[in-house]
mmCIF file of C-alpha atoms in Angstrom:
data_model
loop_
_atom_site.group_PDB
_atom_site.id
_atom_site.type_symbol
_atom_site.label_atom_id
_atom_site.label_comp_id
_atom_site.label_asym_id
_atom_site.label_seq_id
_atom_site.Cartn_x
_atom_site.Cartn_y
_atom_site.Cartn_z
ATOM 1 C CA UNK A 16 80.754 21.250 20.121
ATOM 2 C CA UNK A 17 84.205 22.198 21.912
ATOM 3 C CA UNK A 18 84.482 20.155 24.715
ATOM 4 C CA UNK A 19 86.183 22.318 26.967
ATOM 5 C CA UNK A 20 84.499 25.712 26.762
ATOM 6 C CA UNK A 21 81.228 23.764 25.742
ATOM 7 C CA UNK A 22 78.513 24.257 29.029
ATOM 8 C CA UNK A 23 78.060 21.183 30.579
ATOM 9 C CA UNK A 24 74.967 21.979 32.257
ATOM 10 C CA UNK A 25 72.163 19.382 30.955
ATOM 11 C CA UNK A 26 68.517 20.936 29.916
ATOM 12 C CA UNK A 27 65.183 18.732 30.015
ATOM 13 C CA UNK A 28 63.689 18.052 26.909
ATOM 14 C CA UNK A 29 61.012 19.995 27.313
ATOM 15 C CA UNK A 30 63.525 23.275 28.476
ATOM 16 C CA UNK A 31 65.038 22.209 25.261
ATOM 17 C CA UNK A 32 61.918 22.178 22.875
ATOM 18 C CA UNK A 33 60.922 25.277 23.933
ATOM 19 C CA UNK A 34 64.074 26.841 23.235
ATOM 20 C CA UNK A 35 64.209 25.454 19.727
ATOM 21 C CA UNK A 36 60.380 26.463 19.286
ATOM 22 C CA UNK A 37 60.587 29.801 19.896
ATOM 23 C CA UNK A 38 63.427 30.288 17.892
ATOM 24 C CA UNK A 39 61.297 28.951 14.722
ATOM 25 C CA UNK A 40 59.086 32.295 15.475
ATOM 26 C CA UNK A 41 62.979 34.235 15.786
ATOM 27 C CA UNK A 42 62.159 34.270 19.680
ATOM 28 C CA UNK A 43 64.640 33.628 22.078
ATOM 29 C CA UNK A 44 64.087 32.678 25.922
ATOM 30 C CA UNK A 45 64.833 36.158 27.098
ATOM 31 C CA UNK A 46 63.337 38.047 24.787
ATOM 32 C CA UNK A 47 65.706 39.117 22.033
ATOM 33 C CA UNK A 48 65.785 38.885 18.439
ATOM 34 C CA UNK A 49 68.202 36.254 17.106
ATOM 35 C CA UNK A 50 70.763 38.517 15.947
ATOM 36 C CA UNK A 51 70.197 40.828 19.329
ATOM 37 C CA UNK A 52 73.311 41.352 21.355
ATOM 38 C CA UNK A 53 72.470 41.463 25.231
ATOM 39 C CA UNK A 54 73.149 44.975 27.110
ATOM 40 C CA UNK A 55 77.183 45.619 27.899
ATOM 41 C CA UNK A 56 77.895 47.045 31.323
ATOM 42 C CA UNK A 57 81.541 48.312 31.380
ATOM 43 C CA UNK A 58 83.292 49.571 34.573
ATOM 44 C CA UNK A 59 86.956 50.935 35.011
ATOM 45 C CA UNK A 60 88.573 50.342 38.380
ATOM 46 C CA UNK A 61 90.044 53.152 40.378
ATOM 47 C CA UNK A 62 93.173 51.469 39.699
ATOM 48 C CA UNK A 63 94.811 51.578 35.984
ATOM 49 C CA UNK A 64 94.508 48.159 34.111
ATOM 50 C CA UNK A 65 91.970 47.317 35.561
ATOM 51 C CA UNK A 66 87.968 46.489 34.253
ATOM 52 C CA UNK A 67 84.631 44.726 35.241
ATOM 53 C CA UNK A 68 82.359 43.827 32.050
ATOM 54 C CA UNK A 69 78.699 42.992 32.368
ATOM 55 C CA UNK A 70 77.265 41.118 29.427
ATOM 56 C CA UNK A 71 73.638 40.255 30.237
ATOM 57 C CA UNK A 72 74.104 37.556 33.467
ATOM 58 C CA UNK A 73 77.734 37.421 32.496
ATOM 59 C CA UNK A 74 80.496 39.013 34.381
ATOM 60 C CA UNK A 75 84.249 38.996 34.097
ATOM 61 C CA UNK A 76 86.607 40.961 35.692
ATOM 62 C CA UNK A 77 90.063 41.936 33.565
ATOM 63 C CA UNK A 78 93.326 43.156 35.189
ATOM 64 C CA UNK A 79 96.748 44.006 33.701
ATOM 65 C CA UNK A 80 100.440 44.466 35.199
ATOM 66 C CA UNK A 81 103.879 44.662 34.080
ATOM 67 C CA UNK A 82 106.729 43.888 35.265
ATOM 68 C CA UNK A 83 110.535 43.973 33.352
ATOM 69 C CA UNK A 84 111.560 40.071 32.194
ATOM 70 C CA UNK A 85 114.251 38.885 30.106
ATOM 71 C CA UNK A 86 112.990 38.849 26.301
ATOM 72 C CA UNK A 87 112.521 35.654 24.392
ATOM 73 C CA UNK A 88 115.523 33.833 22.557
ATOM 74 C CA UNK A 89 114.017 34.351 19.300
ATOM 75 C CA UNK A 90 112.170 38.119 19.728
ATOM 76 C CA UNK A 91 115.022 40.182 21.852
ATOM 77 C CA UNK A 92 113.337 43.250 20.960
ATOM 78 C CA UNK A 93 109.675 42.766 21.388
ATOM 79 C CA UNK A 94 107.865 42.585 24.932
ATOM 80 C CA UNK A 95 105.348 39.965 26.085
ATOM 81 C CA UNK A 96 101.648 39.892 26.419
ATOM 82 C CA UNK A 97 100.466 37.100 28.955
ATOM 83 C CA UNK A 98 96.710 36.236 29.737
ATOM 84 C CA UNK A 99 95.388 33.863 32.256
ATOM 85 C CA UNK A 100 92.205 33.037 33.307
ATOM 86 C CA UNK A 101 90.752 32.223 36.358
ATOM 87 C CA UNK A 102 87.400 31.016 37.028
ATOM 88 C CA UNK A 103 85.047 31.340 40.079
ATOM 89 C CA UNK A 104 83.522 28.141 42.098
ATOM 90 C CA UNK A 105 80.799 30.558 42.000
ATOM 91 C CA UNK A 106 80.460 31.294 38.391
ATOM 92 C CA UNK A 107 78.972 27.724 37.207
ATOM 93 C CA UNK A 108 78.560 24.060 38.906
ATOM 94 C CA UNK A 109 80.989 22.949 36.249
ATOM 95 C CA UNK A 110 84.047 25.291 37.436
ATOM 96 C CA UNK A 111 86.098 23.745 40.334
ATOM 97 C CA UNK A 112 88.651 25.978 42.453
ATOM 98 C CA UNK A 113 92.519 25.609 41.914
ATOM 99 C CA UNK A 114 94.537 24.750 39.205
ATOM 100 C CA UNK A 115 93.308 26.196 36.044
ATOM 101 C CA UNK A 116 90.781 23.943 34.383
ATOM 102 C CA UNK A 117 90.484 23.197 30.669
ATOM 103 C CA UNK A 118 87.762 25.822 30.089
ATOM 104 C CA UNK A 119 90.367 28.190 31.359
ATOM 105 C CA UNK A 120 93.337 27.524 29.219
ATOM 106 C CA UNK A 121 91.322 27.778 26.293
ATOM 107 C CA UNK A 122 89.564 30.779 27.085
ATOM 108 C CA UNK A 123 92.886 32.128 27.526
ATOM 109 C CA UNK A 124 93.921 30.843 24.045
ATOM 110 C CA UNK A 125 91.168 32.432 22.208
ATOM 111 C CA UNK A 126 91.608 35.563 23.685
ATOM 112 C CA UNK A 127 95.047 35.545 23.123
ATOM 113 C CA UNK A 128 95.130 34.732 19.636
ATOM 114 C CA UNK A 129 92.748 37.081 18.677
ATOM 115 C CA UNK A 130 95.544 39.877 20.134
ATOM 116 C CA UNK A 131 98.596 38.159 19.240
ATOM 117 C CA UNK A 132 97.623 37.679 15.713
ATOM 118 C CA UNK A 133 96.450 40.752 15.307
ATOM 119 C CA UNK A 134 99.467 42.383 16.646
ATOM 120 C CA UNK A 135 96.614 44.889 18.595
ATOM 121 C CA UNK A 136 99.844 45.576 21.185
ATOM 122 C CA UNK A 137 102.732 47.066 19.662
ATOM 123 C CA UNK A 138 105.382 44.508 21.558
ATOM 124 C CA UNK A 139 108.525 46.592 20.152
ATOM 125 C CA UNK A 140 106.995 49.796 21.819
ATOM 126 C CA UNK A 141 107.825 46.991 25.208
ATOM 127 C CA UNK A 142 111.659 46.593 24.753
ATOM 128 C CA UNK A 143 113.855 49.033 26.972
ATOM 129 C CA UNK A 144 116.967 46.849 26.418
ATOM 130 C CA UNK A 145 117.143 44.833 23.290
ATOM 131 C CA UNK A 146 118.146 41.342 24.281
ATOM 132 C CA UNK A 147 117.907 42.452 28.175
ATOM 133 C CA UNK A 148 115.398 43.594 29.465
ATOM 134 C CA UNK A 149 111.582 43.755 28.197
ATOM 135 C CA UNK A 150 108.402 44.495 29.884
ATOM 136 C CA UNK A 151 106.182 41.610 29.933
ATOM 137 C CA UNK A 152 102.193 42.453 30.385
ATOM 138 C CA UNK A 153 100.419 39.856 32.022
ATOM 139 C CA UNK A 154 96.354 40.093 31.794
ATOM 140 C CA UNK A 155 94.227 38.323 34.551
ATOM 141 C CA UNK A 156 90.719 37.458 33.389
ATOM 142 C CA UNK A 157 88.605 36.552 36.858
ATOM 143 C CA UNK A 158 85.280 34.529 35.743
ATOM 144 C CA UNK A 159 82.866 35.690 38.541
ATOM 145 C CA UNK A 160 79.177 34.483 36.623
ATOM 146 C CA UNK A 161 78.458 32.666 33.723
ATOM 147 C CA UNK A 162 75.565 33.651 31.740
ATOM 148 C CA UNK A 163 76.978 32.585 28.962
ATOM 149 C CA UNK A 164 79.373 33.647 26.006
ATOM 150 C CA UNK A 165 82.094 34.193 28.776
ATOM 151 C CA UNK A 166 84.369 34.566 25.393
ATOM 152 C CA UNK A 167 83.053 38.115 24.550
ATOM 153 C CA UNK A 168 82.652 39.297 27.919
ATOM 154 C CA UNK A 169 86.472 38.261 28.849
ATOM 155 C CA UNK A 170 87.244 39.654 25.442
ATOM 156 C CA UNK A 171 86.090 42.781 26.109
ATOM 157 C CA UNK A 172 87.370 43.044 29.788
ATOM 158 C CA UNK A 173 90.600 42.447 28.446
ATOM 159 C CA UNK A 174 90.475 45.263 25.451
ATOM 160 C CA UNK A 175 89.066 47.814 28.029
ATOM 161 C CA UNK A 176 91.580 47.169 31.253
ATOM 162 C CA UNK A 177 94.819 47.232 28.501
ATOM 163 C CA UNK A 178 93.540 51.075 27.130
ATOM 164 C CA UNK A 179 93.832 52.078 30.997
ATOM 165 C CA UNK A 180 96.745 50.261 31.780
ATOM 166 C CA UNK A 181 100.085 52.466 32.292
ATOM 167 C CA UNK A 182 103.731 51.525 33.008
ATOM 168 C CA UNK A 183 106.965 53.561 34.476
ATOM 169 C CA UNK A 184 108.909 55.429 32.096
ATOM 170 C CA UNK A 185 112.163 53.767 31.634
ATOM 171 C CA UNK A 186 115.457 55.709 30.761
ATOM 172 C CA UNK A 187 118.814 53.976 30.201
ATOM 173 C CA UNK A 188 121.996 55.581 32.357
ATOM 174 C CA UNK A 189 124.795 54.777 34.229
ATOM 175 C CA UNK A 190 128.717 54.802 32.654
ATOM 176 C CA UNK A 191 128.043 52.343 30.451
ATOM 177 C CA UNK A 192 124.735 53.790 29.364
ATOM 178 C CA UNK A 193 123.225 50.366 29.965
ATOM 179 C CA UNK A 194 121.682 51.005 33.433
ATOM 180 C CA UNK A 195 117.813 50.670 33.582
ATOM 181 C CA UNK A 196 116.222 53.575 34.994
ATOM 182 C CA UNK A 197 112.418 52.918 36.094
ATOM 183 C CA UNK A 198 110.845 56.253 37.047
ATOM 184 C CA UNK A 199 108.372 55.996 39.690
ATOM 185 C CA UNK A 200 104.959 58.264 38.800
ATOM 186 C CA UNK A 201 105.737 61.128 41.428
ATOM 187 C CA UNK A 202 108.872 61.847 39.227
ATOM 188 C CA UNK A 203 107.497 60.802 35.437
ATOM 189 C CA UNK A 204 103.606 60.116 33.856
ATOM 190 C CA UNK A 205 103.683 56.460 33.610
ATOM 191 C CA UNK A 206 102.902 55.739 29.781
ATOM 192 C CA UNK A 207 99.992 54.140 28.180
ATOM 193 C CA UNK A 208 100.492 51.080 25.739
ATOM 194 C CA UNK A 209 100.568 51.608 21.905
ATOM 195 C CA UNK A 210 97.414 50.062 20.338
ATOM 196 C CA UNK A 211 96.537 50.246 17.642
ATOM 197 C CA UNK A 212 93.137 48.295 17.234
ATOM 198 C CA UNK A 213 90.705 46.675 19.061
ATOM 199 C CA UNK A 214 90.004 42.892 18.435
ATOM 200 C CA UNK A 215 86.514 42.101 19.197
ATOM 201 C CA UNK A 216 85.494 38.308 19.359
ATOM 202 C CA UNK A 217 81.803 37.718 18.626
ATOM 203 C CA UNK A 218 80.688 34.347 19.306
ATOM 204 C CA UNK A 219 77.801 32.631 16.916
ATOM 205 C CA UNK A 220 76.094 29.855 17.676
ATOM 206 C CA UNK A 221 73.635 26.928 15.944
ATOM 207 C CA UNK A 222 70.694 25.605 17.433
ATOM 208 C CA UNK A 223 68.320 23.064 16.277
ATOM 209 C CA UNK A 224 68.287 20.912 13.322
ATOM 210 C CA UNK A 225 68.222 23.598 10.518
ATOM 211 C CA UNK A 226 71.075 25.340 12.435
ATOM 212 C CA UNK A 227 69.291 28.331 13.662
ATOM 213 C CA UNK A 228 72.281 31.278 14.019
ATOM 214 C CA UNK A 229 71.894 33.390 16.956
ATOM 215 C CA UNK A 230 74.354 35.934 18.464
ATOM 216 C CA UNK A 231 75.802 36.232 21.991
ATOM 217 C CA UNK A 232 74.249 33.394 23.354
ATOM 218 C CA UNK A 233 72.815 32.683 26.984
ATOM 219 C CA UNK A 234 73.772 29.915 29.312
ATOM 220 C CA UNK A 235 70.539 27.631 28.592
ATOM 221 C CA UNK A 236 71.596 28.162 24.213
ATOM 222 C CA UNK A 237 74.584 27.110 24.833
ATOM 223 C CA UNK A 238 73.809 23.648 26.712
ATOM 224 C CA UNK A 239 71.448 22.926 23.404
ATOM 225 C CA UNK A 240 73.791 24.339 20.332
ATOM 226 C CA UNK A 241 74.858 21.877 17.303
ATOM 227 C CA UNK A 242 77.968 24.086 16.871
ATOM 228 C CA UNK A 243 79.914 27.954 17.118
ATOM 229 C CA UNK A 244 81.988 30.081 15.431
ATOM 230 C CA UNK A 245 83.745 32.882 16.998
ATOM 231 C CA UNK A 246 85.043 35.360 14.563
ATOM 232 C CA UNK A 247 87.562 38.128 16.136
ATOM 233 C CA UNK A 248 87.472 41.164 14.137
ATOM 234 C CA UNK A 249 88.074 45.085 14.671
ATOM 235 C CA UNK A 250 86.321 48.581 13.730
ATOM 236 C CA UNK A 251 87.926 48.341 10.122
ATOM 237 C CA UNK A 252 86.423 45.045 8.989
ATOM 238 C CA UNK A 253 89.816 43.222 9.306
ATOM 239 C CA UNK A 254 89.678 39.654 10.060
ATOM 240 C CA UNK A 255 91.896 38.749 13.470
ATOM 241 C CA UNK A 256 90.924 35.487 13.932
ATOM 242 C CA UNK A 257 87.953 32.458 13.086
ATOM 243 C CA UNK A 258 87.586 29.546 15.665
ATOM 244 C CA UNK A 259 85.463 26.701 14.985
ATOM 245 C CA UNK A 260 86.148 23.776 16.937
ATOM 246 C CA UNK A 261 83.931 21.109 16.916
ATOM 247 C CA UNK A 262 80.267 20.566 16.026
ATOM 248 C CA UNK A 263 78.209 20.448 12.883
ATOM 249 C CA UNK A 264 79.892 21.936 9.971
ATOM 250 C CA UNK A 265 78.997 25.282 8.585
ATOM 251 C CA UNK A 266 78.646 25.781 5.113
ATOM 252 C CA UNK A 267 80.865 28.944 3.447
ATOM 253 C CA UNK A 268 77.871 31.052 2.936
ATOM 254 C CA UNK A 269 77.160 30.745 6.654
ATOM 255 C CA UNK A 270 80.837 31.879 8.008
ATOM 256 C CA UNK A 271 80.566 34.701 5.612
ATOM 257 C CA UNK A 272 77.130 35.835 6.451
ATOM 258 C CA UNK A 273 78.928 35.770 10.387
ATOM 259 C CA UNK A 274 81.513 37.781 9.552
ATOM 260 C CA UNK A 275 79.233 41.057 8.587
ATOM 261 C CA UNK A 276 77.466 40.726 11.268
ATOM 262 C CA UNK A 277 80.780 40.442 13.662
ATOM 263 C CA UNK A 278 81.711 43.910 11.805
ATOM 264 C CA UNK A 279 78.718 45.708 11.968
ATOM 265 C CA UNK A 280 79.034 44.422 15.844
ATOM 266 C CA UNK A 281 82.576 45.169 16.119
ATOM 267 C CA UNK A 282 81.800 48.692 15.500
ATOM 268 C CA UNK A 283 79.650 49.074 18.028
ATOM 269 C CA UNK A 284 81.472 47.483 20.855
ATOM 270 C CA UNK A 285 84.807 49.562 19.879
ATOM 271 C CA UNK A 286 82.520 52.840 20.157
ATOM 272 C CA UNK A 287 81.138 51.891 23.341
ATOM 273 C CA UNK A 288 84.548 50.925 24.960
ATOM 274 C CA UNK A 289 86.561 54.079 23.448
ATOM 275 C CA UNK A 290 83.437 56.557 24.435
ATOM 276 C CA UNK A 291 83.116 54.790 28.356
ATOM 277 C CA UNK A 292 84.397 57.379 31.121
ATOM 278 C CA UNK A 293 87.179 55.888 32.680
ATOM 279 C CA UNK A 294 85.815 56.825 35.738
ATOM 280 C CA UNK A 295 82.037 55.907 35.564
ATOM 281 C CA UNK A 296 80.104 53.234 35.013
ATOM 282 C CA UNK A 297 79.016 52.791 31.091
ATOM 283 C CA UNK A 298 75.715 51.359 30.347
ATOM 284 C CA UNK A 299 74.378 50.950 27.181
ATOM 285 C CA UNK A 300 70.678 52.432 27.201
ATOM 286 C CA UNK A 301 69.570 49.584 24.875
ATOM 287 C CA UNK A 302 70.492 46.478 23.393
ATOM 288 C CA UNK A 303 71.100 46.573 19.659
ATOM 289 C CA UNK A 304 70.441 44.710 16.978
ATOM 290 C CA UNK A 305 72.269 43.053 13.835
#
């Protein structure tokens, strides 16, 4: 099991029989199927770029902002896009206020990689000055619960506060005609970012000695799993990303068998992000199944 992002909250044995035992009758402790996602809550601020996700007992909050940086050495013309994570005292006995923790960097990483590989943000679109000036977009992901897979429900913050998120027009000017211009929104509509998929991480994991696969699992599943797999992928069936770290090892059939179900579940997700009011609350009326 990955021993940062791994729950480190301990289960009797008898909390942990019965968790195995029901799933031999494809029971879970709360009631869903083993391939049942849990309902998705999705709130947009009043503010652009920003989110609040619900995912069962889960809850993350997303927010983006950009500000104009100097471009990297080695990319001149392509912007930035920076995620950090921060997580709650409140959100788990295991999270401590402060510096970012372990769990928090790689949260960060996996949610990163799944957009960065991807290339779901068009950076060029983020260059108003090639080797000058680029706008870097920095997402905060705030851990407030942990009910458990906080990697889809930060995922998903992050997807929905970047579609609201909108930064000043730039122009070029002066003599030279290399004078940065940022319009303020009273003069020009701040623009939306170009992009051009959504990445959607959905996190498997394997319970018991047969490796039972379930979907989206809860706090308690996660304390007993053998192992996960967290497959990134969008509406099309593309494959972002595949983490396994750690574990039993998961035979080829298995990863591919995950993989349709992250589509199929991808799908889903996308619709219920792009269809959300960006002024109301979105609730899902019902859980779905795989």
């Amino acid at each position: 099991m990955d021993g940062r992002l791994a729950n480190r909250w301990r289960l009797t044995v008898n909390e942990k029989k019965f968790i195995e035992t029901a799933l031999a009758s494809n029971l879970r402790i709360d009631g869903r199927n083993p391939l049942e996602y849990r309902k998705i809550i999705i709130k947009f601020g009043r503010e652009d770029g920003s989110s609040e996700v619900q995912l069962g007992q889960t809850h993350v909050m997303g927010f983006v902002t950009g500000q104009l940086v100097q471009p990297y050495q080695d990319r001149q013309n392509e912007g930035m896009l920076l995620i950090f994570t921060e997580f709650s005292p409140m959100a788990g006995p295991s999270f401590d206020p402060g510096h970012p923790g372990e769990s928090a960097v790689e949260l960060g990483r996996i949610v990163d990689r799944g957009l960065r590989d991807s290339r779901a943000v068009d950076t060029e679109s983020l260059c108003v000055l090639s080797g000058k000036l680029v706008w870097a977009i920095r997402i905060d992901l705030h851990i407030v619960d942990n009910g458990g897979n906080l990697i889809d429900a930060a995922n998903i913050a992050a997807l929905a506060a970047l579609l609201t998120f909108r930064r000043p027009e730039c122009t070029l000017g002066g003599d030279d005609g290399q004078e940065v211009i940022v319009h303020p929104p009273e003069e020009r509509e701040p623009l939306p970012l170009i992009v051009h998929h959504l990445p959607v991480a959905i996190t498997f994991a394997f319970l018991g000695s047969e490796g039972k696969l379930v979907v989206d699992p809860t706090h308690s599943e996660e304390a007993v799993m053998a192992g996960r797999l967290i497959a990134t992928v969008n509406a099309n069936g593309d494959i972002c990303a595949i983490q396994k770290a750690g574990g039993e090892g998961v035979p080829q059939s298995a990863i591919m068998h995950c993989l349709q179900l992250a589509s199929m579940c991808a799908i889903s997700i996308t619709k219920k992000i792009n269809s959300a009011p960006w002024d109301y609350v979105f609730c899902s009326k019902s859980n779905f199944i795989l």
